[in-house]
Coordinates of C-alpha atoms and ligand atoms in Angstrom, one line a residue:
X1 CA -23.7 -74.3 199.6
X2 CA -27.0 -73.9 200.4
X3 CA -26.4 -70.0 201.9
X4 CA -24.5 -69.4 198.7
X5 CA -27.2 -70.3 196.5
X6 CA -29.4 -67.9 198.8
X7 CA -27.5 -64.9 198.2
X8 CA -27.0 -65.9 194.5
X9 CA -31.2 -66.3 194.6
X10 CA -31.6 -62.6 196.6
X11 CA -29.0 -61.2 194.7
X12 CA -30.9 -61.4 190.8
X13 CA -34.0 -60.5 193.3
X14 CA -32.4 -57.3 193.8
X15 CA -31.6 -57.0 190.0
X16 CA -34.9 -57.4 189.0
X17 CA -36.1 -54.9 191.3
X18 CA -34.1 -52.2 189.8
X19 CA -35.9 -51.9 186.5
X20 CA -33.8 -50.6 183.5
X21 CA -34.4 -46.8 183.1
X22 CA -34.7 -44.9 179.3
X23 CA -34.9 -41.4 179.9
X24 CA -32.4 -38.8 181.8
X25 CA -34.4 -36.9 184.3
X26 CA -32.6 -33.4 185.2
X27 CA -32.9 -32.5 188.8
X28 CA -34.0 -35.9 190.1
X29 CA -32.1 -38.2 192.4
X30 CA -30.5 -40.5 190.5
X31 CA -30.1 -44.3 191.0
X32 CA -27.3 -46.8 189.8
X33 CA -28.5 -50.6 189.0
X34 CA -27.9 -51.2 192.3
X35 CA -30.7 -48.7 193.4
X36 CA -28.1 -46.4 195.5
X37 CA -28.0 -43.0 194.9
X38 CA -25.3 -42.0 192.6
X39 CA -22.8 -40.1 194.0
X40 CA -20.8 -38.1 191.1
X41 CA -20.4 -34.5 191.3
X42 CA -18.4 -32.0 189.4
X43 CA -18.6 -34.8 186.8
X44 CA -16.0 -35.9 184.2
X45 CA -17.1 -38.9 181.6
X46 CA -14.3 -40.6 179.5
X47 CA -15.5 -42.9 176.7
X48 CA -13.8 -46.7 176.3
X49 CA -15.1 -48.2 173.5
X50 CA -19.1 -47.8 173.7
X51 CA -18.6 -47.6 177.6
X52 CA -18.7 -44.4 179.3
X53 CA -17.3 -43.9 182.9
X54 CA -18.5 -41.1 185.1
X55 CA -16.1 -39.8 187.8
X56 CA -17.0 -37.7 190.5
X57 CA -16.9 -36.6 193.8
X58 CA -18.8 -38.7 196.5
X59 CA -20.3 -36.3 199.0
X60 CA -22.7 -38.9 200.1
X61 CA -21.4 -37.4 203.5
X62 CA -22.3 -34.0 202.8
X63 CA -19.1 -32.5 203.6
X64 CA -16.6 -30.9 201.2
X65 CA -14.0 -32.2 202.0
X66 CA -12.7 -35.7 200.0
X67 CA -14.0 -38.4 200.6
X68 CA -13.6 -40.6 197.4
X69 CA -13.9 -40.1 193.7
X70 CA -16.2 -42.4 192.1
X71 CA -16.9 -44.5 189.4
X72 CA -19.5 -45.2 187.4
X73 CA -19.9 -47.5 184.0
X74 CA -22.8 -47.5 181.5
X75 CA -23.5 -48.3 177.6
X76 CA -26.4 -45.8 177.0
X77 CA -25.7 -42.8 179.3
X78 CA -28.9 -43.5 181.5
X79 CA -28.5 -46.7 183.4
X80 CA -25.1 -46.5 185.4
X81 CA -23.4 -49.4 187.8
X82 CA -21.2 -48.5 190.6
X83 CA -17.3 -49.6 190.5
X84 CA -14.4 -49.3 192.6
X85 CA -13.7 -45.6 193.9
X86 CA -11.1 -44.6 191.6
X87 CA -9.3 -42.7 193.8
X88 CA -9.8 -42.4 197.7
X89 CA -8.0 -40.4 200.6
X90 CA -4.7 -40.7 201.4
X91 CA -3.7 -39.3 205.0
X92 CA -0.2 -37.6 205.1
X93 CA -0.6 -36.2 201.4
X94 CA -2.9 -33.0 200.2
X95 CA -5.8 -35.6 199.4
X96 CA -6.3 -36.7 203.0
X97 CA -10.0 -36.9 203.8
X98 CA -9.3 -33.4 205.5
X99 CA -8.6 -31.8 202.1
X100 CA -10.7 -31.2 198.8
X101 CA -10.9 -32.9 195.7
X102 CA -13.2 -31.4 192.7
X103 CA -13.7 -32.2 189.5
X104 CA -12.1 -34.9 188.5
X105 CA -11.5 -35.4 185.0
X106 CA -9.9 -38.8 183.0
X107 CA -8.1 -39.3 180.0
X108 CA -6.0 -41.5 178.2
X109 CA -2.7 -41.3 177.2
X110 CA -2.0 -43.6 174.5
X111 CA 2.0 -43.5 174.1
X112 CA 2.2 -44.3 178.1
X113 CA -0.9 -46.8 177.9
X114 CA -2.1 -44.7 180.9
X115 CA -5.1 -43.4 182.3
X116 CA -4.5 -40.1 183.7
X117 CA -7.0 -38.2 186.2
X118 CA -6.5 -34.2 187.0
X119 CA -8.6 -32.7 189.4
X120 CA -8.6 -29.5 191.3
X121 CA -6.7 -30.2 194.6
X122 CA -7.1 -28.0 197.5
X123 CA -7.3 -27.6 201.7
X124 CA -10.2 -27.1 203.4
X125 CA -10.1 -23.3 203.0
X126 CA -9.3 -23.6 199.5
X127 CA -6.0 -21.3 199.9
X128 CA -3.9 -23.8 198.4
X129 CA -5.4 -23.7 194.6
X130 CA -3.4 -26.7 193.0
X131 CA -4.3 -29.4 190.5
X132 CA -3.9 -32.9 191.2
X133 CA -2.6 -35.8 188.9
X134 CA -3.3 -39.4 189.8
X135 CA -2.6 -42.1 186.8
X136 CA -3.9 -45.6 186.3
X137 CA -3.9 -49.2 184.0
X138 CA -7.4 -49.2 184.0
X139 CA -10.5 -46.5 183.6
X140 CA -11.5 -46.6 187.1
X141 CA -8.1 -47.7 188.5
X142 CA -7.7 -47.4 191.7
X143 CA -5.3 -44.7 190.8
X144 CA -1.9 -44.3 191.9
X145 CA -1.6 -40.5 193.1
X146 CA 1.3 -38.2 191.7
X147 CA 1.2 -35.5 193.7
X148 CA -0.3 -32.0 194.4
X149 CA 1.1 -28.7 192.2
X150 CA 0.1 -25.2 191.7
X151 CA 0.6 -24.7 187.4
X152 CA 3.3 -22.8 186.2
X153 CA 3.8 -21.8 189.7
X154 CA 0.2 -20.0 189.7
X155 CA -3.1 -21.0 191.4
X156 CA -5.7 -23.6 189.8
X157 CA -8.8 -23.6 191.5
X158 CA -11.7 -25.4 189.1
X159 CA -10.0 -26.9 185.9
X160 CA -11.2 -29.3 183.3
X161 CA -9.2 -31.0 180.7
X162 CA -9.2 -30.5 177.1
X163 CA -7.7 -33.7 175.2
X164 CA -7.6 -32.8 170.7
X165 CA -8.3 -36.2 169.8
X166 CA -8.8 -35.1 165.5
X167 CA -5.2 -33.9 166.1
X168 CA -2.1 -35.2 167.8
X169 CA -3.8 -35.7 170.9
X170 CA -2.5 -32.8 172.6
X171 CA -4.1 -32.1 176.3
X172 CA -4.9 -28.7 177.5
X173 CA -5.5 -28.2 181.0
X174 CA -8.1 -25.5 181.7
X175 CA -8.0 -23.4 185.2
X176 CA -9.8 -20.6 187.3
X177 CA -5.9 -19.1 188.4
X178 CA -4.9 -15.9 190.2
X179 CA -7.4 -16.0 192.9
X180 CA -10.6 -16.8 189.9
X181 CA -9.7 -13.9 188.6
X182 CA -8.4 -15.0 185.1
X183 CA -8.6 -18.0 183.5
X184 CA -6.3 -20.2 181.9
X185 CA -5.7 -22.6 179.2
X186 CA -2.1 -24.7 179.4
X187 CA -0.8 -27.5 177.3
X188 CA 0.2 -30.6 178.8
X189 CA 3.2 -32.3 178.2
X190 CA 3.5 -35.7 176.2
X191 CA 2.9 -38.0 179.2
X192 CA -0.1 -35.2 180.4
X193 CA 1.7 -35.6 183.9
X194 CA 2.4 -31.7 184.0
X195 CA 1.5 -28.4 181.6
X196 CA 4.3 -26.6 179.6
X197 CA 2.8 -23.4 178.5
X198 CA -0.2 -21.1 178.9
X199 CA -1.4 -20.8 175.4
X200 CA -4.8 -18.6 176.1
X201 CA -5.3 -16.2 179.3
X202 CA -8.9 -14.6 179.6
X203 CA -7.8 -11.6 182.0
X204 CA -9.9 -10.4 184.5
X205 CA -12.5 -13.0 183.0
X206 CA -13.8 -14.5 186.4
X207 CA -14.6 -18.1 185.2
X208 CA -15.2 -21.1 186.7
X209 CA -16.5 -24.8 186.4
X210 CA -15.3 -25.2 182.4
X211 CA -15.5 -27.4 180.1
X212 CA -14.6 -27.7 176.3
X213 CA -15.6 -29.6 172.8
X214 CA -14.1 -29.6 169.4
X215 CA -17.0 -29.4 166.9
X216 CA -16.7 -29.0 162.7
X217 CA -13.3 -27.5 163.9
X218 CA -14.3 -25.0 166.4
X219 CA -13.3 -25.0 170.0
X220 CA -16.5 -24.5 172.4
X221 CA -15.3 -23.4 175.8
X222 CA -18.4 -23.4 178.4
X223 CA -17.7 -22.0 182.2
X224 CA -20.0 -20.4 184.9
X225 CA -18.7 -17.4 186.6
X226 CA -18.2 -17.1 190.2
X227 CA -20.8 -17.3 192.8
X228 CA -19.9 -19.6 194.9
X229 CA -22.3 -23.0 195.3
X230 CA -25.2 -20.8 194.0
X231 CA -25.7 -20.5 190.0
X232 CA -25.1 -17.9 188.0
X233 CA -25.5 -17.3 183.6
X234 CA -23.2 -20.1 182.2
X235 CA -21.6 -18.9 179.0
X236 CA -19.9 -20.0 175.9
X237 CA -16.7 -19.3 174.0
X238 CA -15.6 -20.0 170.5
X239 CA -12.3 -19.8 168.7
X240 CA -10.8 -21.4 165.9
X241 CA -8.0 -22.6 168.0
X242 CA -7.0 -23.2 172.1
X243 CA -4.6 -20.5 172.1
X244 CA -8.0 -18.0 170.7
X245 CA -8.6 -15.5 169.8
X246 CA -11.7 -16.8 172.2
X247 CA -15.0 -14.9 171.1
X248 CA -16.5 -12.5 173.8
X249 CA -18.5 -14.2 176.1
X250 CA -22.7 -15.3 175.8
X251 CA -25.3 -17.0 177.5
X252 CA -26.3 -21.1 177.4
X253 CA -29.7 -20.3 178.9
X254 CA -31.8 -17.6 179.2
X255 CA -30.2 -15.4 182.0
X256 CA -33.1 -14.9 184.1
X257 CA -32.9 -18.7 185.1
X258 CA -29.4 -18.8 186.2
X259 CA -28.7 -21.4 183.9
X260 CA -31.8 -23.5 184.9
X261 CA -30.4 -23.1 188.1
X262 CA -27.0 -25.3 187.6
X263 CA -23.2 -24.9 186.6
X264 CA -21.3 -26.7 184.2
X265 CA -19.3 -29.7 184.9
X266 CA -18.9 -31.2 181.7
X267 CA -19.4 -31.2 178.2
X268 CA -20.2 -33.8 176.0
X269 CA -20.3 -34.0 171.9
X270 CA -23.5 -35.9 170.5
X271 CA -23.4 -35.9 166.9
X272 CA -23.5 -32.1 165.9
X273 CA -24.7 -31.3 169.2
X274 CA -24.0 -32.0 172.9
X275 CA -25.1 -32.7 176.2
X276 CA -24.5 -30.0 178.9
X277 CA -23.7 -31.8 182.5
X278 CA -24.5 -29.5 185.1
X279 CA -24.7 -29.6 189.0
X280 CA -27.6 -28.0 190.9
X281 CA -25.8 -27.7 194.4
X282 CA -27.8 -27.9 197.4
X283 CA -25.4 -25.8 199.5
X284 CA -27.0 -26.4 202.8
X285 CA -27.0 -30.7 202.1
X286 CA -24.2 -31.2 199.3
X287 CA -25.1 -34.7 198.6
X288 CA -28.7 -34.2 197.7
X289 CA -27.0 -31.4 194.9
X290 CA -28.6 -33.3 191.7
X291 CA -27.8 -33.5 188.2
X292 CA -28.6 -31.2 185.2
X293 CA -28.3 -33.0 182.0
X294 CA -29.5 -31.4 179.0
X295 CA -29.5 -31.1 175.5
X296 CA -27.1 -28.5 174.2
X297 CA -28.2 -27.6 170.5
X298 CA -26.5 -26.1 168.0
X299 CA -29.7 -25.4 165.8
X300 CA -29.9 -22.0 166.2
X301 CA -26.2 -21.4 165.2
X302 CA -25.2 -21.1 169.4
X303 CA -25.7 -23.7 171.5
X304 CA -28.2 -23.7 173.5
X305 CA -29.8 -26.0 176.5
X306 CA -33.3 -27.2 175.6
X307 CA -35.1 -27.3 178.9
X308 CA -37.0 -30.9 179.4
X309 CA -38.1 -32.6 182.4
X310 CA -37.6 -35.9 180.4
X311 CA -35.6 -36.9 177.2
X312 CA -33.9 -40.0 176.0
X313 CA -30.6 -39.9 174.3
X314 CA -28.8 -42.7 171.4
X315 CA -25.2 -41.6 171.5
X316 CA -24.2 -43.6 168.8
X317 CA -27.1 -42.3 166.1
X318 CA -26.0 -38.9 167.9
X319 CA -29.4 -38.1 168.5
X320 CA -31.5 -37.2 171.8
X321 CA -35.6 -37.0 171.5
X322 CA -37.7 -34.5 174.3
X323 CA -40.5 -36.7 175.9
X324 CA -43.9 -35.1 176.0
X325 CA -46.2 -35.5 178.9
X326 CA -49.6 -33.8 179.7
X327 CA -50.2 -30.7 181.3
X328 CA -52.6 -29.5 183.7
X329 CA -52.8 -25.6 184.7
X330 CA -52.4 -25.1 188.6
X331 CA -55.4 -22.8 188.4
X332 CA -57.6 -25.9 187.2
X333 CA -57.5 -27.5 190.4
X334 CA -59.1 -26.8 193.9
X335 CA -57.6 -24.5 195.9
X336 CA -57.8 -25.0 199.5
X337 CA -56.9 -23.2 203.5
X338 CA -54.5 -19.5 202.2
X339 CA -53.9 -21.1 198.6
X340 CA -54.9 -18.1 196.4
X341 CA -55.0 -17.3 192.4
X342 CA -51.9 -14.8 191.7
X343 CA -53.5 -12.9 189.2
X344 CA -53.0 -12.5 185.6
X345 CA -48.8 -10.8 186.2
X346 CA -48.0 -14.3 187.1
X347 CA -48.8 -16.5 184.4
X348 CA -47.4 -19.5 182.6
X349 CA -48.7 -21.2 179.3
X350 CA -51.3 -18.6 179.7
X351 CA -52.4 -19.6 183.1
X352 CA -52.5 -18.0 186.8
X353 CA -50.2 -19.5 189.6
X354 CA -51.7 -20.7 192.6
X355 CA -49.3 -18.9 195.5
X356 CA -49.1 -19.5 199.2
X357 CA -49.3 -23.4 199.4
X358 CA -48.0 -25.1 202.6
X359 CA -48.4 -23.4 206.2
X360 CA -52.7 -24.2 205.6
X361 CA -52.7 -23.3 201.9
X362 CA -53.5 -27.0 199.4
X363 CA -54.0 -27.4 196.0
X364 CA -56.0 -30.4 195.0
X365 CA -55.8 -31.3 191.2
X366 CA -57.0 -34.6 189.2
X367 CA -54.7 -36.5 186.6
X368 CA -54.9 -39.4 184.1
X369 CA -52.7 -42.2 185.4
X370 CA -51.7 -45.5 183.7
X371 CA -51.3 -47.9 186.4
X372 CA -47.4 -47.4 187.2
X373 CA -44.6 -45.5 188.3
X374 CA -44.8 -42.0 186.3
X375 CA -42.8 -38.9 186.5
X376 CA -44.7 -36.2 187.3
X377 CA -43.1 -32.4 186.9
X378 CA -44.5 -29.8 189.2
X379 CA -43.9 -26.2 187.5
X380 CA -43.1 -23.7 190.2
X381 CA -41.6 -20.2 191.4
X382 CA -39.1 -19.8 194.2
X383 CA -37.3 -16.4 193.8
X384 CA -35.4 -17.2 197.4
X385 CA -31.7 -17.8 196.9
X386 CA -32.4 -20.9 199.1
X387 CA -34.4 -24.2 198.4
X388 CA -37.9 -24.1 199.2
X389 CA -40.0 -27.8 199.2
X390 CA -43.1 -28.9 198.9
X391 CA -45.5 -32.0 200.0
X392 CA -47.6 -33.9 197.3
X393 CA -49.8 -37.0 197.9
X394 CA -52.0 -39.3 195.7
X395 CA -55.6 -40.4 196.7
X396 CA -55.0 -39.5 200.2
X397 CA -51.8 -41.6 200.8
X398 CA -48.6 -40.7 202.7
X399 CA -47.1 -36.8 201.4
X400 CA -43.7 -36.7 200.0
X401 CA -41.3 -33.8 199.7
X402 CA -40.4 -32.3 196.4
X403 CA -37.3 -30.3 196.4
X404 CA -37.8 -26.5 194.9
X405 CA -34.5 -25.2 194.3
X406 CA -34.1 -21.4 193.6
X407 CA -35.7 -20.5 190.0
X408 CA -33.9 -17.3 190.2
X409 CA -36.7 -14.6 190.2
X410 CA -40.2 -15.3 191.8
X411 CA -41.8 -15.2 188.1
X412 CA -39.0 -17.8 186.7
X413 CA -40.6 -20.6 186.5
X414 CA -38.8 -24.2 186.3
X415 CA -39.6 -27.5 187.3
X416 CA -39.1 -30.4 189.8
X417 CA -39.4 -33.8 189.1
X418 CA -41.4 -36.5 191.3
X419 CA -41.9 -40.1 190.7
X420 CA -45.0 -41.2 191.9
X421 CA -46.9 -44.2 191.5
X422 CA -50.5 -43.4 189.9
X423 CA -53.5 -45.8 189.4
X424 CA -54.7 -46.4 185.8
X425 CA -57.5 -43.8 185.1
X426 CA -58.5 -40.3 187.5
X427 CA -56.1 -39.7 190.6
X428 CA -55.8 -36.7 192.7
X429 CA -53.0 -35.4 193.6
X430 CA -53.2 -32.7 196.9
X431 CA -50.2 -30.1 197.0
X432 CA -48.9 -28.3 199.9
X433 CA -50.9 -30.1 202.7
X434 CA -48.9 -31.5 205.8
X435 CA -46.2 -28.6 205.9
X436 CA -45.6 -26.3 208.1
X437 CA -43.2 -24.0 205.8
X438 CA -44.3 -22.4 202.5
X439 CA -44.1 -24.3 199.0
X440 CA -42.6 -22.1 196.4
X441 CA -45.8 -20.8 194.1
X442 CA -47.4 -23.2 192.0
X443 CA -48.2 -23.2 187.8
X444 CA -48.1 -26.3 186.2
X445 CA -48.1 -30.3 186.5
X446 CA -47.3 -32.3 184.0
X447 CA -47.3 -36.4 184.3
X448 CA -45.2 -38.4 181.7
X449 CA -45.6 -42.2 180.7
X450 CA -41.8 -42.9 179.9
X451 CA -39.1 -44.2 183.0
Ligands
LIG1 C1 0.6 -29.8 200.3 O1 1.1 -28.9 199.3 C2 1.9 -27.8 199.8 C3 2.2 -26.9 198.6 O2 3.0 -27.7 197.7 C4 3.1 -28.3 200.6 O3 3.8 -27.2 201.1 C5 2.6 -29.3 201.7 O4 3.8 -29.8 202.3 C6 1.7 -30.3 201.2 N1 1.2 -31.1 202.3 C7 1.3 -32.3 202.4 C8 0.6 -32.9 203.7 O5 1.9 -33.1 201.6
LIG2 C1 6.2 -29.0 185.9 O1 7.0 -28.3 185.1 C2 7.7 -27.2 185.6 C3 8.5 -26.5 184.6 O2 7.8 -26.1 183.5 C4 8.6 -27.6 186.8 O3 9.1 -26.5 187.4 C5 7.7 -28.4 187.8 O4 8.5 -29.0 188.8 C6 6.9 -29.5 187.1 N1 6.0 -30.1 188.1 C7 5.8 -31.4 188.2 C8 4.8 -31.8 189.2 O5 6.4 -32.2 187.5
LIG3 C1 -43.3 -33.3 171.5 O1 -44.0 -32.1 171.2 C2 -43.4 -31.3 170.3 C3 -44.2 -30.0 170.2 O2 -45.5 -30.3 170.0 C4 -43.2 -32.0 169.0 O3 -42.5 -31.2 168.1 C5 -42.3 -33.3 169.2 O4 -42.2 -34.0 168.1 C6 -43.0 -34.1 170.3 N1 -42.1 -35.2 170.7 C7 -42.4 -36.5 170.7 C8 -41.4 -37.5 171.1 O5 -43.5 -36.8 170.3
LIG4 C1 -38.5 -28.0 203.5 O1 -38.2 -26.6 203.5 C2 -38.1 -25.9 204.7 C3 -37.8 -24.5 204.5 O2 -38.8 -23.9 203.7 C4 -37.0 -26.6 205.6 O3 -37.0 -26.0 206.8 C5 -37.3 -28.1 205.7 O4 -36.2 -28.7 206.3 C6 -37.5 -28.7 204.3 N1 -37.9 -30.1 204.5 C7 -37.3 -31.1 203.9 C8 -37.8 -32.4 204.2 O5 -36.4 -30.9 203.1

């Protein structure tokens, strides 16, 4: 009785300590209510009611290979609790824990009463190139595996699933086939346990990672192109149906930024607009790959990502708002050791970049704090095709490591989001002290008051 009421006591401790978020935060580590990292990538979100579940693949290992597809369950897109894997290895089969899972993607088929999961379904060298079908009672099951098939007889590599739900309800599988060469849109039968027909082939068109929305009757097909774990321009497609004609292609970002360094995974309507799910994979250490959500808008006719380093959505007013913070130039501060100005060809907002940080070089910089946890964004270049990091302190406490994934160019500037506790009034923040290895270069930082 008495250790019982313990664990109940310790357990609403633990509750309390994870403090409800409001805003999405692209490229941080995420937490669930239980403070673990979440563990979703190559994301798929199915909508019950006002609950959205997040599937994904768990590489909490940091291996490719399966380890379990996960489950997560929130009401407003930003908080998220951890459920039962919804589907986990099975030895003997093609999903053993020695095989690979991607992408998994639910949804429900209402004559069968049936949850159905497709994901791509693969071996460990990826020759196989099948899709997988698992079906369940409930939105994160467990789910009772089907089996393993290649489409038609042809290869599926990444896929997504396409489900017309202001129609008859029809499912469309979407596939990378004939060795990502072109890709494929097929229509599912009635119990969406198998395709029937190709109804749309993009030949030659060397897509991957898709996704696709119906909006004011247009079909919006997103995909990356092929580049392995590093990113590349996503694109768009439009067409007036899933069989095309499917526009030519064009770009969601600006191209120089590789997409703010991410790939789709999935695409979600918000009122007129969207929210572009992405993936920034961290090749080298898979389960540290974070999350790109975004904004897609529609407002200047194509959609678009608008870049933030904070914004809050309301699904159901179908609305999402771009937090502001305040900035502070990089070339305001105090350069210290190798740090130098970059000159006036490497500018942002107007102002110089402060390059070699870490290895000796420190940038010290003072900002307004309100006596809390605070994201802080730190503007940067890192034109190497691998992740560079660097080490920021407060008032002379303990460094931490920001990640700087690639930014695609060395004058592409995006940012990387820290949270960091600052004290109410002037703190100092020093840059690029206690490292060894060089920080990418250095532009902006800009602390927000929203969490
Ligand atoms: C995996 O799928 C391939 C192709 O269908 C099949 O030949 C093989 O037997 C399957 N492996 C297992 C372990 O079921
Ligand atoms: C899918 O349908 C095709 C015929 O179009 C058939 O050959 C194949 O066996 C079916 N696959 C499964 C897994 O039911
Ligand atoms: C943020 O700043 C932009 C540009 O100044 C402004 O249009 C927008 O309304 C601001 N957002 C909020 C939430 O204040
Ligand atoms: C920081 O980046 C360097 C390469 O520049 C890498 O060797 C090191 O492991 C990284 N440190 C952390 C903590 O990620």
């Amino acid at each position: 009785m008495n250790i019982i009421l313990l664990k109940v006591a310790a357990a609403v401790l633990l509750c309390a300590l994870v403090e409800a978020k409001s805003v999405i935060v692209p490229g941080a580590l995420l937490y669930d209510t239980d403070g673990d990292e979440i563990q979703a990538h190559g994301a798929g979100i199915l909508q019950v009611g006002t609950t959205f579940y997040w599937f994904g693949e768990d590489k909490a290992d940091n291996s490719a290979l399966f380890s379990g597809v996960t489950c997560y369950t929130s009401t407003d897109l930003v908080n998220w609790e951890r459920q039962n894997d919804a589907l986990t290895p099975i030895s003997g089969t093609n999903i053993s824990s020695l095989d690979i899972v991607e992408r998994p993607k639910v949804i429900y088929n209402e004559q069968n009463e049936q949850y159905v999961m497709w994901f791509h379904s693969d071996n460990s060298d990826y020759g196989l190139a099948m899709v997988g079908v698992a079906t369940a009672d409930t939105p994160c099951g467990p789910y009772s595996y089907r089996g393993s098939f290649s489409p038609l007889g042809a290869q599926s590599r990444d896929e997504s699933v396409f489900q017309d739900v202001d129609t008859d309800k029809t499912a469309y599988l979407l596939y990378a086939s004939d060795n990502n060469q072109d890709f494929k849109i097929a229509k599912m039968d009635a119990n969406y346990y198998n395709v029937t027909e190709v109804v749309a082939e993009m030949t030659g068109a060397t897509l991957e990672a898709p996704g696709m929305l119906k909006r004011d009757g247009v079909y919006w097909l997103f995909a990356s192109h092929t580049s392995g774990w590093a990113p590349n321009p996503n694109k768009y497609f439009y067409a007036d149906s899933t069989s095309g004609p499917w526009s030519s292609q064009a770009d969601i970002a600006p191209e120089d930024t590789n997409t703010y360094c991410s790939q789709n995974a999935y695409d979600l309507p918000l009122g007129s607009n969207a929210i572009y799910m992405g993936d920034r994979w961290d090749s080298s250490l898979l389960g540290n790959s974070r999350y790109t959500w975004y904004p897609l808008s529609w407002s200047s006719g194509d959609p678009q990502i608008v870049y933030a380093d904070l914004w809050k959505v309301d699904y159901s007013a179908g609305t999402y708002t771009v937090v502001n913070g305040t900035a502070y130039a990089a070339q305001d501060g105090t350069l210290g050791g190798s740090a130098v100005l970059l000159g006036s060809d490497s500018t942002y907002n107007g102002y110089e970049g402060v390059g070699y940080l870490g290895s000796g070089g420190t940038l010290s910089i003072n900002v307004n704090g309100i006596g809390a946890e605070q994201w802080v964004s730190l503007y940067y270049a890192n034109g190497d095709s691998s992740w560079r990091n660097t080490t920021i302190s407060v008032n002379g406490g303990d460094s931490v490591v920001v990640d700087q994934p690639d930014t695609g160019g060395s004058h592409v500037i995006l940012s990387a989001p820290v949270l960091l506790y600052l004290e109410e009034g002037t703190n100092t923040l020093l840059i690029g002290a206690d490292q060894s290895n060089y920080a990418g270069d250095m532009y902006q930082i800009v602390v927000y008051e929203e969490t």
